[in-house]
Short mmCIF file of C-alpha atoms and ligand atoms in Angstrom, two decimals:
data_model
loop_
_atom_site.label_atom_id
_atom_site.label_comp_id
_atom_site.label_asym_id
_atom_site.label_seq_id
_atom_site.Cartn_x
_atom_site.Cartn_y
_atom_site.Cartn_z
CA MET J 1 82.17 100.25 105.09
CA ALA J 2 84.79 102.25 103.17
CA LYS J 3 83.58 104.73 100.54
CA PRO J 4 83.63 103.25 97.03
CA MET J 5 86.12 104.55 94.45
CA ARG J 6 84.29 106.86 92.05
CA LYS J 7 87.05 109.10 90.76
CA VAL J 8 90.05 108.12 88.71
CA VAL J 9 93.04 110.34 87.94
CA PHE J 10 94.95 110.07 84.66
CA PRO J 11 98.33 111.81 84.80
CA VAL J 12 98.98 112.63 81.13
CA ALA J 13 101.32 115.57 81.47
CA GLY J 14 104.64 113.76 81.01
CA LEU J 15 106.96 114.77 78.19
CA GLY J 16 106.92 111.37 76.46
CA THR J 17 110.53 111.73 75.33
CA ARG J 18 110.79 108.06 74.33
CA PHE J 19 108.37 108.67 71.50
CA LEU J 20 109.85 111.86 70.10
CA PRO J 21 109.41 113.24 67.52
CA ALA J 22 105.81 111.91 67.45
CA THR J 23 105.14 113.29 70.94
CA LYS J 24 106.24 116.75 69.92
CA THR J 25 102.61 117.39 69.07
CA VAL J 26 100.74 114.20 70.00
CA ALA J 27 100.35 113.13 73.61
CA LYS J 28 101.84 109.69 74.23
CA GLU J 29 98.46 108.61 75.55
CA MET J 30 96.93 109.34 72.12
CA LEU J 31 99.16 106.84 70.37
CA PRO J 32 96.88 104.08 69.03
CA VAL J 33 96.88 100.37 69.64
CA LEU J 34 94.94 99.28 66.55
CA ASP J 35 92.07 101.77 66.22
CA ARG J 36 91.93 103.11 69.80
CA PRO J 37 94.29 105.45 71.62
CA LEU J 38 95.95 104.22 74.80
CA ILE J 39 93.82 106.63 76.84
CA GLN J 40 90.63 104.92 75.62
CA TYR J 41 91.77 101.57 77.02
CA ALA J 42 92.56 103.29 80.32
CA VAL J 43 89.22 105.08 80.45
CA ASP J 44 87.34 101.83 79.69
CA GLU J 45 89.18 100.25 82.58
CA ALA J 46 88.21 103.07 84.97
CA VAL J 47 84.57 102.88 83.92
CA ASP J 48 84.60 99.09 84.42
CA ALA J 49 85.91 99.75 87.93
CA GLY J 50 82.90 101.93 88.70
CA ALA J 51 84.32 105.39 88.07
CA ASP J 52 81.94 108.18 87.11
CA THR J 53 84.41 111.08 87.31
CA LEU J 54 87.58 111.03 85.26
CA ILE J 55 90.24 113.59 86.07
CA PHE J 56 92.91 114.22 83.46
CA VAL J 57 96.03 115.95 84.62
CA THR J 58 97.29 117.47 81.44
CA ASN J 59 99.66 120.16 80.20
CA ARG J 60 98.96 123.03 77.90
CA TYR J 61 100.07 121.10 74.79
CA LYS J 62 97.73 118.18 75.20
CA HIS J 63 94.40 119.44 73.88
CA ALA J 64 93.94 116.34 71.80
CA ILE J 65 92.78 114.30 74.80
CA ALA J 66 90.07 116.82 75.69
CA ASP J 67 89.03 117.00 72.04
CA TYR J 68 88.94 113.19 71.78
CA PHE J 69 86.38 112.84 74.56
CA ASP J 70 84.37 115.86 73.45
CA LYS J 71 81.51 115.82 70.95
CA ALA J 72 82.65 115.98 67.33
CA TYR J 73 79.65 117.88 65.86
CA GLU J 74 80.71 118.10 62.23
CA LEU J 75 81.91 114.50 61.96
CA GLU J 76 78.89 113.15 63.77
CA SER J 77 76.38 115.01 61.62
CA LYS J 78 78.19 113.91 58.37
CA LEU J 79 78.17 110.25 59.56
CA SER J 80 74.56 110.55 60.58
CA GLN J 81 73.48 112.14 57.26
CA SER J 82 75.26 109.43 55.27
CA GLY J 83 73.68 106.67 57.34
CA LYS J 84 77.00 105.34 58.67
CA LYS J 85 75.52 104.11 61.94
CA GLU J 86 78.33 101.83 62.99
CA LEU J 87 80.95 104.56 62.59
CA LEU J 88 78.74 107.05 64.34
CA ALA J 89 78.39 104.64 67.30
CA LEU J 90 82.17 104.34 67.46
CA VAL J 91 82.65 108.10 67.49
CA GLN J 92 79.94 108.63 70.10
CA GLY J 93 80.94 105.68 72.24
CA THR J 94 84.21 106.94 73.67
CA LEU J 95 82.50 107.67 77.01
CA PRO J 96 79.29 106.42 78.65
CA LYS J 97 76.70 109.14 79.32
CA HIS J 98 76.90 108.96 83.10
CA VAL J 99 80.64 109.68 83.14
CA ARG J 100 82.06 113.21 83.32
CA CYS J 101 85.58 114.39 82.48
CA ILE J 102 87.48 117.09 84.34
CA PHE J 103 90.75 118.53 83.09
CA VAL J 104 93.33 120.07 85.38
CA THR J 105 96.65 121.49 84.29
CA GLN J 106 100.05 120.52 85.63
CA PRO J 107 101.95 123.74 84.93
CA GLU J 108 105.34 122.06 84.87
CA ALA J 109 106.33 118.36 84.54
CA LEU J 110 107.62 118.09 88.12
CA GLY J 111 106.96 114.35 88.42
CA LEU J 112 104.16 111.80 88.84
CA GLY J 113 103.60 112.69 92.51
CA HIS J 114 103.18 116.34 91.59
CA ALA J 115 100.78 115.45 88.76
CA VAL J 116 98.59 113.49 91.18
CA LEU J 117 98.69 116.35 93.68
CA CYS J 118 97.28 118.66 90.97
CA ALA J 119 94.02 116.65 91.21
CA LYS J 120 93.60 117.26 94.96
CA GLN J 121 90.80 119.83 94.82
CA VAL J 122 88.76 117.79 92.38
CA VAL J 123 89.16 114.47 94.22
CA GLY J 124 88.35 115.94 97.64
CA ASP J 125 88.09 113.62 100.63
CA GLU J 126 87.46 110.30 98.81
CA PRO J 127 89.46 107.26 97.83
CA PHE J 128 90.52 107.47 94.19
CA GLY J 129 92.22 105.49 91.46
CA VAL J 130 95.24 106.44 89.38
CA ILE J 131 95.88 104.94 85.94
CA LEU J 132 99.02 105.50 83.92
CA ALA J 133 97.62 104.99 80.44
CA ASP J 134 100.93 103.98 78.96
CA ASP J 135 100.76 100.79 81.00
CA LEU J 136 98.07 98.99 79.04
CA ILE J 137 96.73 96.06 81.10
CA TRP J 138 94.55 93.62 79.23
CA ASN J 139 92.34 91.07 80.87
CA ALA J 140 89.38 89.19 79.39
CA GLY J 141 87.51 89.30 82.73
CA LYS J 142 87.48 92.01 85.39
CA SER J 143 89.77 94.93 84.61
CA CYS J 144 92.87 95.43 86.72
CA LEU J 145 91.53 98.59 88.46
CA ARG J 146 88.24 96.85 89.24
CA GLN J 147 90.08 93.95 90.86
CA MET J 148 92.01 96.49 92.92
CA SER J 149 89.06 98.61 93.99
CA GLU J 150 87.13 95.50 95.07
CA LEU J 151 90.12 94.44 97.17
CA SER J 152 90.35 97.90 98.70
CA GLN J 153 86.64 97.75 99.61
CA ARG J 154 87.03 94.29 101.17
CA GLU J 155 90.03 95.53 103.16
CA ASN J 156 88.26 98.54 104.67
CA GLY J 157 89.66 101.15 102.29
CA ALA J 158 93.30 100.01 102.29
CA GLY J 159 95.55 101.48 99.61
CA VAL J 160 96.18 98.98 96.81
CA ILE J 161 99.05 99.16 94.35
CA ALA J 162 99.48 96.97 91.32
CA VAL J 163 102.74 95.04 91.17
CA GLU J 164 104.42 92.66 88.83
CA GLU J 165 107.69 90.71 88.96
CA VAL J 166 110.36 92.21 86.66
CA PRO J 167 113.82 90.88 85.76
CA ARG J 168 116.36 91.79 88.47
CA ASP J 169 118.40 93.91 86.12
CA GLN J 170 115.41 96.22 85.55
CA THR J 171 114.69 97.22 89.18
CA ASP J 172 116.19 100.67 88.52
CA LYS J 173 113.35 101.50 86.13
CA TYR J 174 110.53 100.98 88.70
CA GLY J 175 109.37 101.62 92.24
CA ILE J 176 110.16 98.34 94.02
CA VAL J 177 108.34 96.97 97.09
CA ASP J 178 109.22 94.72 99.96
CA ALA J 179 106.00 92.99 101.01
CA THR J 180 104.73 90.21 103.28
CA LYS J 181 102.54 87.71 101.46
CA ILE J 182 98.86 87.53 102.48
CA ASN J 183 97.66 85.23 99.70
CA GLU J 184 98.53 84.34 96.13
CA ARG J 185 97.74 87.87 94.86
CA ALA J 186 97.93 90.26 97.79
CA ALA J 187 100.78 91.20 100.12
CA LYS J 188 101.21 93.86 102.80
CA ILE J 189 103.80 96.40 101.81
CA ASN J 190 106.62 97.01 104.29
CA LEU J 191 108.79 99.24 102.20
CA VAL J 192 108.87 100.98 98.79
CA VAL J 193 112.00 102.26 97.08
CA GLU J 194 112.09 104.31 93.88
CA LYS J 195 114.29 102.91 91.13
CA PRO J 196 116.83 100.99 93.29
CA LYS J 197 119.93 99.47 91.65
CA PRO J 198 119.57 95.69 91.25
CA ASP J 199 122.14 94.92 94.03
CA VAL J 200 120.28 96.96 96.65
CA ALA J 201 116.66 96.35 95.53
CA PRO J 202 114.61 94.71 98.31
CA SER J 203 112.89 92.42 95.74
CA ASN J 204 112.01 92.30 92.06
CA LEU J 205 108.36 93.18 92.68
CA ALA J 206 107.75 96.36 90.69
CA ILE J 207 104.97 98.92 90.97
CA VAL J 208 103.11 99.32 87.69
CA GLY J 209 100.68 102.00 86.62
CA ARG J 210 97.58 101.34 88.75
CA TYR J 211 96.84 102.64 92.25
CA VAL J 212 93.85 102.91 94.59
CA LEU J 213 94.71 105.52 97.21
CA PRO J 214 93.12 107.30 100.17
CA ALA J 215 92.74 111.09 100.02
CA ARG J 216 95.34 111.30 102.83
CA ILE J 217 98.02 110.83 100.13
CA PHE J 218 97.53 114.45 99.02
CA GLU J 219 98.70 115.80 102.40
CA LEU J 220 101.70 113.51 102.27
CA LEU J 221 102.45 114.60 98.69
CA GLU J 222 102.42 118.26 99.81
CA LYS J 223 105.20 117.42 102.27
CA THR J 224 107.20 115.33 99.75
CA GLU J 225 110.49 116.84 98.65
CA PRO J 226 111.83 116.16 95.15
CA GLY J 227 113.42 112.67 95.10
CA ALA J 228 114.89 110.43 92.35
CA GLY J 229 115.54 112.46 89.16
CA GLY J 230 114.63 115.75 90.95
CA GLU J 231 110.91 114.88 90.58
CA ILE J 232 108.21 114.69 93.25
CA GLN J 233 107.72 110.94 93.42
CA LEU J 234 104.41 109.30 94.20
CA THR J 235 106.42 106.39 95.65
CA ASP J 236 107.93 108.65 98.35
CA ALA J 237 104.42 109.72 99.52
CA ILE J 238 103.31 106.05 99.52
CA GLU J 239 106.35 105.28 101.68
CA ALA J 240 105.10 107.90 104.18
CA LEU J 241 101.56 106.45 104.02
CA LEU J 242 102.88 103.04 105.05
CA GLY J 243 103.71 104.47 108.48
CA GLU J 244 100.02 105.27 109.06
CA ARG J 245 97.96 102.58 107.46
CA SER J 246 98.00 99.35 105.54
CA VAL J 247 98.87 99.46 101.88
CA LEU J 248 98.63 96.28 99.79
CA ALA J 249 100.63 95.16 96.81
CA TYR J 250 98.41 93.32 94.37
CA ARG J 251 99.47 90.91 91.63
CA PHE J 252 96.71 91.57 89.17
CA GLU J 253 95.13 89.11 86.77
CA GLY J 254 95.98 90.27 83.25
CA THR J 255 98.82 91.07 80.92
CA ARG J 256 100.68 94.38 81.07
CA PHE J 257 102.21 96.02 78.04
CA ASP J 258 104.62 98.89 78.77
CA CYS J 259 103.48 101.17 75.95
CA GLY J 260 105.71 103.96 77.27
CA ASN J 261 108.43 102.38 75.13
CA LYS J 262 108.47 101.31 71.50
CA LEU J 263 108.76 97.56 71.99
CA GLY J 264 105.87 97.51 74.45
CA LEU J 265 103.65 99.37 71.95
CA VAL J 266 104.56 96.87 69.20
CA GLN J 267 103.79 93.93 71.52
CA ALA J 268 100.47 95.43 72.61
CA THR J 269 99.49 96.03 68.97
CA LEU J 270 100.28 92.44 67.97
CA HIS J 271 98.50 91.11 71.04
CA MET J 272 95.32 93.11 70.39
CA ALA J 273 95.45 92.16 66.69
CA MET J 274 95.46 88.50 67.78
CA GLN J 275 92.32 89.16 69.86
CA ASP J 276 90.49 90.62 66.88
CA PRO J 277 88.69 87.92 64.82
CA LYS J 278 89.13 90.01 61.65
CA LEU J 279 92.89 90.40 62.10
CA ALA J 280 94.04 87.34 64.02
CA ALA J 281 94.67 84.91 61.11
CA ALA J 282 96.44 87.50 58.90
CA THR J 283 98.55 88.70 61.82
CA LYS J 284 99.61 85.17 62.72
CA ASP J 285 100.44 84.54 59.07
CA PHE J 286 102.49 87.71 58.92
CA ILE J 287 104.49 86.80 62.04
CA ARG J 288 105.12 83.29 60.71
CA THR J 289 106.24 84.36 57.26
CA SER J 290 108.34 87.27 58.47
CA ARG J 291 110.15 84.86 60.83
CA ILE J 292 111.05 82.74 57.77
CA ALA J 293 112.09 85.87 55.92
CA GLY J 294 114.16 87.07 58.93
P1 UTP H 1 107.02 108.62 82.57
O1 UTP H 1 108.03 108.31 83.59
O2 UTP H 1 106.64 107.56 81.61
O3 UTP H 1 107.48 109.93 81.83
O4 UTP H 1 105.72 109.11 83.37
P2 UTP H 1 106.97 110.53 80.44
O5 UTP H 1 107.39 111.94 80.44
O6 UTP H 1 105.51 110.31 80.26
O7 UTP H 1 107.74 109.70 79.29
P3 UTP H 1 109.25 109.61 78.91
O8 UTP H 1 109.93 108.78 79.99
O9 UTP H 1 109.82 110.99 78.80
O10 UTP H 1 109.21 108.90 77.59
C1 UTP H 1 104.81 108.21 83.97
C2 UTP H 1 103.42 108.80 83.93
O11 UTP H 1 103.34 109.95 84.69
C3 UTP H 1 102.89 111.03 83.92
C4 UTP H 1 103.14 110.63 82.48
O12 UTP H 1 102.26 111.28 81.60
C5 UTP H 1 102.98 109.16 82.55
O13 UTP H 1 101.60 108.76 82.48
N1 UTP H 1 103.61 112.27 84.33
C6 UTP H 1 104.94 112.20 84.57
C7 UTP H 1 102.93 113.43 84.51
O14 UTP H 1 101.71 113.54 84.29
N2 UTP H 1 103.62 114.54 84.92
C8 UTP H 1 104.98 114.50 85.17
O15 UTP H 1 105.54 115.52 85.59
C9 UTP H 1 105.64 113.28 84.99
#
């Protein structure tokens, strides 16, 4: 039986240039969808998937994420003194008690692969998950990472990578896979290519921000030279992993919002507002009337 996935890595050291100037001081992952930052959705997903150790790969500007998951003594005691129990529960409920957070620094933004490599010592010799918090994946049932870690367990510890079909003209924004179908959701990956132009892309099946990987990936990352955009690409190390063991592409159940760009964040906000009983009717009304106005 393969070891279960207990550790999840959150690479949050990117520059977030698509949200400048906001991301001059605020990490992209702290941007809110309604009342919760993106990183909270990601952490909830990891916890749902069984993680008890969360590893944030951060840079020296992103203290807000550590502060967010830390105890807020002054705020908590004020809320407690004034009897605001519901608000206190919200502030204290960012993380379950059995979960611990570890912060490692990526000294320079040298790419996603490099960011994941920074977590090597903390992960050790275990399978682990990776969540890119700016891909918010919503599902009413099992979270995306949980679906993936269960598949990995069933498949004797195989690597599992979340994929989604994207329009052909967008292949150059993603890692693209060529895979042989196993069933409706899973396929065995034959090839991965980072950001191929639409005319040479092997398919339109794109890698999105969820991975379950074996520890072996770290050794492969150490040997990975800078690739597309001069960055150390996780996709290149996954390509090397394919030569050694089976890696599955998984079409998850759920809806993905690419909150790394403005439109995706707007769509996620509207979607989550529609799930909220207190906001749904007014949001619907707003969309309807603004359509008339537009
Ligand atoms: P992106 O490609 O979205 O880059 O990174 P970015 O810098 O965050 O945003 P833009 O494109 O400038 O707007 C994908 C993920 O990898 C992390 C990011 O934080 C994001 O979660 N990342 C990327 C790192 O942690 N370190 C890096 O060196 C690069």
